[in-house]
Short mmCIF file of C-alpha atoms and ligand atoms in Angstrom, two decimals:
data_model
loop_
_atom_site.label_atom_id
_atom_site.label_comp_id
_atom_site.label_asym_id
_atom_site.label_seq_id
_atom_site.Cartn_x
_atom_site.Cartn_y
_atom_site.Cartn_z
CA MET Y 1 146.20 114.45 109.37
CA VAL Y 2 143.51 117.07 108.96
CA LYS Y 3 142.38 115.33 105.80
CA ARG Y 4 142.21 111.95 107.58
CA MET Y 5 140.18 113.50 110.36
CA THR Y 6 137.81 115.01 107.84
CA VAL Y 7 137.35 111.60 106.19
CA LEU Y 8 136.79 110.04 109.59
CA ALA Y 9 134.33 112.73 110.58
CA THR Y 10 132.44 112.35 107.31
CA LEU Y 11 132.29 108.60 107.82
CA LEU Y 12 131.05 109.04 111.36
CA LEU Y 13 128.42 111.49 110.19
CA ALA Y 14 127.25 109.06 107.51
CA VAL Y 15 127.00 106.25 110.08
CA CYS Y 16 125.06 108.53 112.43
CA MET Y 17 122.70 109.58 109.62
CA LEU Y 18 122.12 105.98 108.66
CA ALA Y 19 121.37 105.08 112.26
CA ALA Y 20 119.00 108.03 112.52
CA SER Y 21 117.11 107.11 109.38
CA ALA Y 22 117.03 103.46 110.51
CA GLY Y 23 115.69 104.69 113.84
CA GLU Y 24 113.01 106.61 111.98
CA LYS Y 25 111.53 103.48 110.51
CA LYS Y 26 107.93 103.67 111.67
CA ARG Y 27 105.37 100.93 112.22
CA PHE Y 28 101.92 101.03 110.68
CA ALA Y 29 99.42 98.26 111.35
CA PHE Y 30 96.38 97.05 109.49
CA ILE Y 31 93.69 94.94 111.15
CA PHE Y 32 91.28 93.12 108.85
CA LYS Y 33 87.88 91.76 109.96
CA SER Y 34 89.02 88.15 110.36
CA THR Y 35 91.58 85.62 109.14
CA GLY Y 36 91.03 83.21 106.26
CA ASN Y 37 89.52 85.81 103.93
CA PRO Y 38 91.41 86.14 100.61
CA PHE Y 39 89.88 89.61 100.06
CA GLY Y 40 91.43 90.73 103.36
CA GLU Y 41 94.76 89.18 102.42
CA LYS Y 42 94.85 91.10 99.12
CA LEU Y 43 93.86 94.30 100.90
CA MET Y 44 96.70 93.83 103.39
CA ASP Y 45 99.16 93.08 100.53
CA GLY Y 46 98.34 96.52 99.14
CA PHE Y 47 98.70 98.18 102.55
CA LYS Y 48 102.07 96.52 103.08
CA ALA Y 49 103.31 97.64 99.64
CA ALA Y 50 102.44 101.28 100.40
CA VAL Y 51 104.11 101.23 103.82
CA GLU Y 52 107.23 99.40 102.65
CA GLU Y 53 107.78 101.50 99.54
CA ASN Y 54 108.06 104.43 101.93
CA GLY Y 55 110.71 102.66 104.01
CA HIS Y 56 108.51 101.75 106.97
CA GLU Y 57 107.32 98.52 108.56
CA ALA Y 58 103.83 97.05 108.13
CA ILE Y 59 102.20 94.93 110.83
CA LEU Y 60 99.29 92.86 109.50
CA ARG Y 61 96.77 91.44 111.93
CA ALA Y 62 93.32 89.83 111.88
CA PRO Y 63 91.36 88.03 114.59
CA ASP Y 64 90.19 84.43 114.12
CA LEU Y 65 86.56 85.53 114.42
CA PRO Y 66 85.03 88.70 112.93
CA THR Y 67 84.05 90.34 116.23
CA ALA Y 68 84.61 93.80 117.69
CA GLU Y 69 85.91 92.26 120.94
CA ALA Y 70 88.68 90.42 119.12
CA GLN Y 71 89.70 93.59 117.28
CA ILE Y 72 89.72 95.54 120.56
CA MET Y 73 92.27 93.09 121.98
CA ILE Y 74 94.51 93.55 118.94
CA ILE Y 75 94.24 97.36 119.14
CA GLU Y 76 95.21 97.23 122.81
CA GLU Y 77 98.31 95.24 121.92
CA LEU Y 78 99.20 97.72 119.19
CA ILE Y 79 98.78 100.67 121.58
CA ALA Y 80 101.17 98.91 123.99
CA GLN Y 81 103.63 98.42 121.11
CA ARG Y 82 103.38 102.17 120.38
CA VAL Y 83 102.82 101.78 116.66
CA ASN Y 84 102.55 105.00 114.65
CA GLY Y 85 99.26 104.33 112.96
CA ILE Y 86 96.47 101.76 112.64
CA GLY Y 87 94.25 101.09 109.65
CA LEU Y 88 91.33 98.73 110.08
CA ALA Y 89 88.30 97.14 108.46
CA ALA Y 90 85.95 97.36 111.40
CA ASN Y 91 83.67 94.63 112.69
CA ASP Y 92 81.35 97.19 114.32
CA PRO Y 93 80.77 100.92 113.76
CA ASP Y 94 80.57 101.96 117.44
CA ALA Y 95 81.98 99.26 119.70
CA LEU Y 96 85.59 100.15 118.95
CA GLN Y 97 85.21 103.82 119.82
CA PRO Y 98 86.67 103.76 123.38
CA VAL Y 99 89.80 101.83 122.40
CA LEU Y 100 90.31 103.89 119.23
CA GLU Y 101 89.99 107.13 121.21
CA ARG Y 102 92.61 105.79 123.59
CA ALA Y 103 94.86 105.03 120.62
CA MET Y 104 94.38 108.55 119.23
CA ARG Y 105 95.20 110.06 122.64
CA ALA Y 106 98.43 108.03 122.49
CA ASP Y 107 99.24 109.81 119.19
CA ILE Y 108 98.37 106.84 117.02
CA ARG Y 109 96.67 107.85 113.79
CA ILE Y 110 93.53 105.89 112.87
CA VAL Y 111 91.98 105.35 109.46
CA THR Y 112 89.45 102.76 108.36
CA ALA Y 113 89.16 101.04 104.99
CA ASP Y 114 86.46 98.73 103.61
CA SER Y 115 84.28 98.83 106.75
CA ALA Y 116 84.15 102.06 108.75
CA VAL Y 117 83.93 103.02 112.40
CA ASN Y 118 81.85 106.06 113.31
CA GLU Y 119 83.26 109.44 112.35
CA GLU Y 120 84.48 110.27 115.88
CA SER Y 121 86.67 107.20 116.00
CA ARG Y 122 88.72 107.82 112.85
CA LEU Y 123 90.49 110.52 110.88
CA VAL Y 124 89.14 109.39 107.54
CA HIS Y 125 87.54 106.33 105.93
CA ILE Y 126 88.83 104.77 102.70
CA ASN Y 127 85.72 103.83 100.79
CA GLN Y 128 85.92 101.29 97.99
CA ALA Y 129 83.12 102.85 95.92
CA ASP Y 130 79.87 104.75 96.33
CA PRO Y 131 77.77 102.63 98.77
CA GLU Y 132 74.52 103.72 97.11
CA LEU Y 133 75.72 102.48 93.75
CA ILE Y 134 77.05 99.22 95.25
CA GLY Y 135 73.70 98.54 96.89
CA ARG Y 136 71.42 99.51 94.01
CA VAL Y 137 73.41 97.74 91.31
CA GLN Y 138 73.06 94.37 93.04
CA ILE Y 139 69.26 94.62 93.16
CA GLN Y 140 69.23 95.69 89.51
CA ALA Y 141 71.33 92.63 88.67
CA ALA Y 142 68.93 90.36 90.58
CA TYR Y 143 66.00 91.93 88.70
CA ASP Y 144 67.61 91.22 85.33
CA MET Y 145 68.54 87.66 86.32
CA ALA Y 146 65.07 86.87 87.70
CA GLY Y 147 63.27 88.43 84.73
CA GLY Y 148 61.63 90.94 87.05
CA LYS Y 149 59.83 88.58 89.41
CA GLY Y 150 60.38 86.11 92.20
CA ASP Y 151 61.86 85.72 95.67
CA ILE Y 152 65.33 87.00 96.43
CA ALA Y 153 67.49 86.57 99.53
CA ILE Y 154 70.62 88.26 100.77
CA LEU Y 155 73.51 86.25 102.19
CA SER Y 156 75.59 88.80 104.05
CA ALA Y 157 78.69 88.79 106.27
CA THR Y 158 78.13 89.61 109.99
CA SER Y 159 75.04 91.45 111.22
CA GLN Y 160 77.28 94.20 112.63
CA ALA Y 161 79.44 94.87 109.55
CA THR Y 162 79.27 98.58 108.68
CA ASN Y 163 79.92 98.11 104.97
CA GLN Y 164 77.45 95.27 104.31
CA ASN Y 165 74.75 96.93 106.41
CA THR Y 166 75.08 100.19 104.47
CA TRP Y 167 74.89 98.35 101.14
CA ILE Y 168 71.83 96.38 102.33
CA GLN Y 169 70.09 99.64 103.30
CA TRP Y 170 70.62 100.87 99.74
CA MET Y 171 69.33 97.57 98.36
CA GLN Y 172 66.16 98.05 100.40
CA GLU Y 173 65.88 101.60 99.11
CA GLU Y 174 66.19 100.38 95.52
CA LEU Y 175 63.50 97.77 96.11
CA LYS Y 176 61.01 100.54 96.92
CA ASP Y 177 60.85 101.39 93.20
CA PRO Y 178 57.50 100.13 91.82
CA LYS Y 179 59.41 98.29 89.11
CA TYR Y 180 60.25 95.68 91.77
CA LYS Y 181 56.62 95.05 92.78
CA ASP Y 182 56.85 91.40 91.73
CA MET Y 183 60.09 90.77 93.57
CA LYS Y 184 60.21 89.94 97.27
CA LEU Y 185 63.18 90.07 99.61
CA VAL Y 186 62.40 87.03 101.76
CA LYS Y 187 65.41 87.01 104.08
CA VAL Y 188 68.74 88.54 105.03
CA ALA Y 189 70.96 85.70 106.26
CA TYR Y 190 74.38 86.09 107.88
CA GLY Y 191 77.27 83.76 107.08
CA ASP Y 192 79.70 85.87 109.18
CA ASP Y 193 82.35 85.72 106.42
CA LEU Y 194 83.06 82.17 107.59
CA ARG Y 195 83.10 79.59 104.82
CA ASP Y 196 81.22 76.85 106.70
CA LYS Y 197 78.57 79.12 108.15
CA SER Y 198 78.04 80.80 104.76
CA THR Y 199 77.62 77.36 103.17
CA SER Y 200 75.04 76.21 105.70
CA GLU Y 201 73.17 79.53 105.49
CA ALA Y 202 73.03 79.21 101.67
CA GLU Y 203 71.72 75.65 102.00
CA ALA Y 204 69.12 76.79 104.54
CA LEU Y 205 67.91 79.52 102.18
CA LEU Y 206 67.31 76.96 99.43
CA GLN Y 207 65.46 74.68 101.80
CA THR Y 208 63.28 77.32 103.42
CA PHE Y 209 62.44 79.14 100.19
CA PRO Y 210 61.98 76.53 97.44
CA ASP Y 211 60.91 79.26 94.99
CA LEU Y 212 64.02 81.34 95.53
CA LYS Y 213 65.13 82.97 92.29
CA VAL Y 214 68.27 84.92 93.28
CA ILE Y 215 70.80 84.96 96.10
CA ILE Y 216 72.64 88.25 96.48
CA ALA Y 217 75.84 87.89 98.51
CA PRO Y 218 77.54 91.25 99.15
CA THR Y 219 80.58 89.49 100.57
CA THR Y 220 83.36 87.63 98.79
CA VAL Y 221 83.22 84.78 101.31
CA GLY Y 222 79.43 84.42 101.07
CA ILE Y 223 79.25 84.55 97.29
CA ALA Y 224 81.98 81.91 96.87
CA ALA Y 225 80.26 79.60 99.38
CA ALA Y 226 76.89 80.06 97.64
CA GLY Y 227 78.54 79.47 94.25
CA LYS Y 228 79.74 76.08 95.42
CA VAL Y 229 76.37 75.13 96.96
CA LEU Y 230 74.46 76.02 93.78
CA THR Y 231 77.00 74.22 91.59
CA ASP Y 232 76.98 71.08 93.76
CA LYS Y 233 73.18 71.02 93.59
CA SER Y 234 73.20 71.68 89.79
CA LEU Y 235 70.96 74.68 90.24
CA GLN Y 236 72.45 76.80 87.46
CA GLY Y 237 69.69 78.49 85.48
CA LYS Y 238 67.19 77.89 88.32
CA VAL Y 239 68.62 79.92 91.19
CA PHE Y 240 70.91 82.77 90.19
CA LEU Y 241 73.74 84.24 92.19
CA THR Y 242 75.16 87.76 92.17
CA GLY Y 243 76.87 90.13 94.58
CA LEU Y 244 80.48 91.04 95.36
CA GLY Y 245 83.07 88.40 94.59
CA LEU Y 246 86.78 87.89 94.03
CA PRO Y 247 87.42 86.88 90.40
CA SER Y 248 89.97 84.29 91.59
CA GLU Y 249 87.32 82.51 93.66
CA MET Y 250 84.37 83.07 91.33
CA ALA Y 251 85.73 82.40 87.83
CA GLU Y 252 84.42 78.83 87.96
CA TYR Y 253 80.88 79.91 88.92
CA ILE Y 254 80.81 82.75 86.42
CA LYS Y 255 81.76 80.35 83.66
CA ASN Y 256 79.33 77.59 84.65
CA GLY Y 257 76.41 80.03 84.66
CA VAL Y 258 75.65 79.91 88.40
CA CYS Y 259 76.69 83.55 88.76
CA PRO Y 260 76.01 85.34 85.44
CA TRP Y 261 77.81 88.46 86.66
CA MET Y 262 79.00 90.16 89.86
CA TYR Y 263 80.86 93.24 91.03
CA LEU Y 264 83.94 94.22 93.00
CA TRP Y 265 86.84 96.68 93.14
CA ASN Y 266 90.55 96.10 93.46
CA PRO Y 267 91.23 95.09 97.09
CA ILE Y 268 95.00 95.56 96.61
CA ASP Y 269 94.47 99.20 95.61
CA LEU Y 270 92.09 99.66 98.53
CA GLY Y 271 94.76 98.58 101.02
CA TYR Y 272 97.42 100.60 99.19
CA LEU Y 273 95.28 103.74 99.44
CA ALA Y 274 94.72 103.07 103.16
CA GLY Y 275 98.50 102.81 103.58
CA TYR Y 276 99.05 106.20 101.92
CA ALA Y 277 96.27 107.82 103.95
CA LEU Y 278 97.92 106.60 107.15
CA LEU Y 279 101.36 107.75 106.01
CA GLY Y 280 99.87 111.15 105.16
CA ALA Y 281 98.21 111.27 108.58
CA ASP Y 282 101.52 110.50 110.26
CA GLU Y 283 103.24 113.30 108.32
CA GLY Y 284 100.45 115.67 109.29
CA VAL Y 285 99.37 116.33 105.69
CA MET Y 286 96.19 114.25 105.98
CA THR Y 287 94.04 115.39 108.88
CA GLY Y 288 90.78 114.14 107.42
CA THR Y 289 89.63 117.66 106.58
CA LEU Y 290 87.30 118.12 103.63
CA GLY Y 291 89.10 119.10 100.42
CA GLU Y 292 92.58 117.94 101.46
CA TYR Y 293 94.69 116.18 98.83
CA ILE Y 294 96.86 113.20 99.59
CA ASN Y 295 99.59 111.69 97.50
CA ALA Y 296 98.57 108.06 96.99
CA GLY Y 297 101.70 106.79 95.23
CA LYS Y 298 100.90 104.96 92.00
CA LEU Y 299 97.20 105.83 92.41
CA GLY Y 300 98.02 109.53 92.09
CA PRO Y 301 96.48 112.33 94.14
CA LYS Y 302 93.24 111.64 96.00
CA THR Y 303 90.86 114.07 97.68
CA VAL Y 304 89.18 113.92 101.06
CA VAL Y 305 85.43 114.20 100.52
CA SER Y 306 82.46 114.05 102.82
CA ALA Y 307 81.16 110.62 103.84
CA GLY Y 308 77.54 109.64 104.33
CA ASP Y 309 77.95 109.44 108.14
CA GLY Y 310 79.00 113.03 108.86
CA GLY Y 311 82.71 112.23 108.68
CA THR Y 312 85.08 112.27 105.73
CA GLU Y 313 86.35 109.67 103.33
CA ILE Y 314 88.63 109.06 100.38
CA MET Y 315 87.03 107.17 97.51
CA LEU Y 316 88.90 104.47 95.59
CA GLY Y 317 86.70 104.37 92.48
CA ALA Y 318 83.66 102.70 90.96
CA PRO Y 319 82.59 99.06 91.29
CA PHE Y 320 83.63 96.90 88.36
CA LYS Y 321 81.39 94.32 86.68
CA PHE Y 322 82.81 90.84 86.11
CA ASP Y 323 81.17 88.51 83.60
CA PRO Y 324 82.13 85.57 81.36
CA GLU Y 325 83.74 88.01 78.89
CA ASN Y 326 86.32 89.51 81.23
CA ILE Y 327 86.68 87.10 84.14
CA ASP Y 328 89.79 85.41 82.70
CA ASP Y 329 91.60 88.74 82.61
CA TRP Y 330 91.15 89.14 86.37
CA LYS Y 331 91.16 85.71 87.94
CA ASP Y 332 94.91 85.67 88.45
CA VAL Y 333 95.10 89.26 89.73
CA TYR Y 334 92.87 89.05 92.82
C1 RAM J 1 84.27 90.30 102.23
C2 RAM J 1 84.35 91.25 103.39
C3 RAM J 1 84.72 92.64 102.96
C4 RAM J 1 83.89 93.10 101.79
C5 RAM J 1 84.01 92.13 100.65
C6 RAM J 1 83.16 92.51 99.48
O1 RAM J 1 85.52 89.86 101.86
O2 RAM J 1 83.14 91.25 104.07
O3 RAM J 1 84.53 93.50 104.05
O4 RAM J 1 84.24 94.37 101.35
O5 RAM J 1 83.59 90.85 101.12
#
C-alpha cells in the first residue's frame, strides 16, 4: 500500500513538474523591417532556431511596409500579449522609443539586430559587422570597378533606416580621401526595400545619369532589383553593381558580370545571435553592460562591447566578400 502510494506520489510529482516546465515555456518575438524580404526571413529563421532549441516559443512578425508606425502597432500588440522579450530590426532609430520604453516597463526585454534603435530604447544591439568597414569597403569596391573615376550612385533602403544610414555616412567619409577626387557621388536614392520601388529607382538613376559608372546598393532588396535592371538592359561591363546582397538572389548577376563582387554576412547567424541575446536578457545574465559574456549556442561565447552610439552591442563578425569564385558555395545557404 505504502509502495503504491509512493509510486502514485512520484507519478503525480512528475506530472506536476511537466506541467510546470510546460507552463514555463516563454514567448520571444522578432519584428523585421517589412515582409517580403528574404534577408529578413533568413534572419528570423535563425532567431526561431535559437529560441526553440531552448524550449521556448518564437513569434515572428513584420509589417507590410517598412515604417516605424507599423512596427509600433506590432509592439503594442506584443505588449498586450505579454511576451517575454522582443528583438527587432528597427525602421527608425528614435520613433520607437516611447513604445519600447513602455514595453521595458512591462518587463519585456528589448534587443535590436541588423538596424538599431537609440541606446535608451534597447538593452543591446546585435551588429552584423563593423559599420565603418561595411561602408568603406563598398566605396573601395566601386573605385576598383570604375577604374578610379566616374559617377557613382547609392540605391539604399528607406531614408530612415539606421543601418543603411550609418553605412552611407562611412561611405561619405571614405570618399573624402583624395584618391577619390575623380569619383562623384551623384545621388542617394531610396527603394524602401520594396522590389518595385527599387527597380524604378534603379531605372531612374540610369536615365538621369547617363554616365553612371557604379551603383552601390547597401541593401539585399535594392541590389537584386538593380541586378535585374542592369541585366535586362545588357549593361554589364558598362555600369557596375556592388553592395550587400544575398548569394541566393545575386548568383546570376555575379556570374553574368553585372555585379563583379559584393559583401554580406550570415543573416541566419545574425538572428540566432539575437535570439541568444534575448534569452540571456530574460535570464538576467545579459544586461547590456560592457564586458559581459553571453552564451550564443553554436556560435560560442560573445562579448558585449561598446557601440558607436553610446550604447552597447554584440558583434557577429566581419563582412564576407562574394565573387564568381565562391558564389556557388553560398547560393543555396542564404
Ligand atoms: C536588406 C535590409 C537589411 C540589411 C540588408 C543588407 O535586406 O535592409 O536591413 O541589413 O539588406
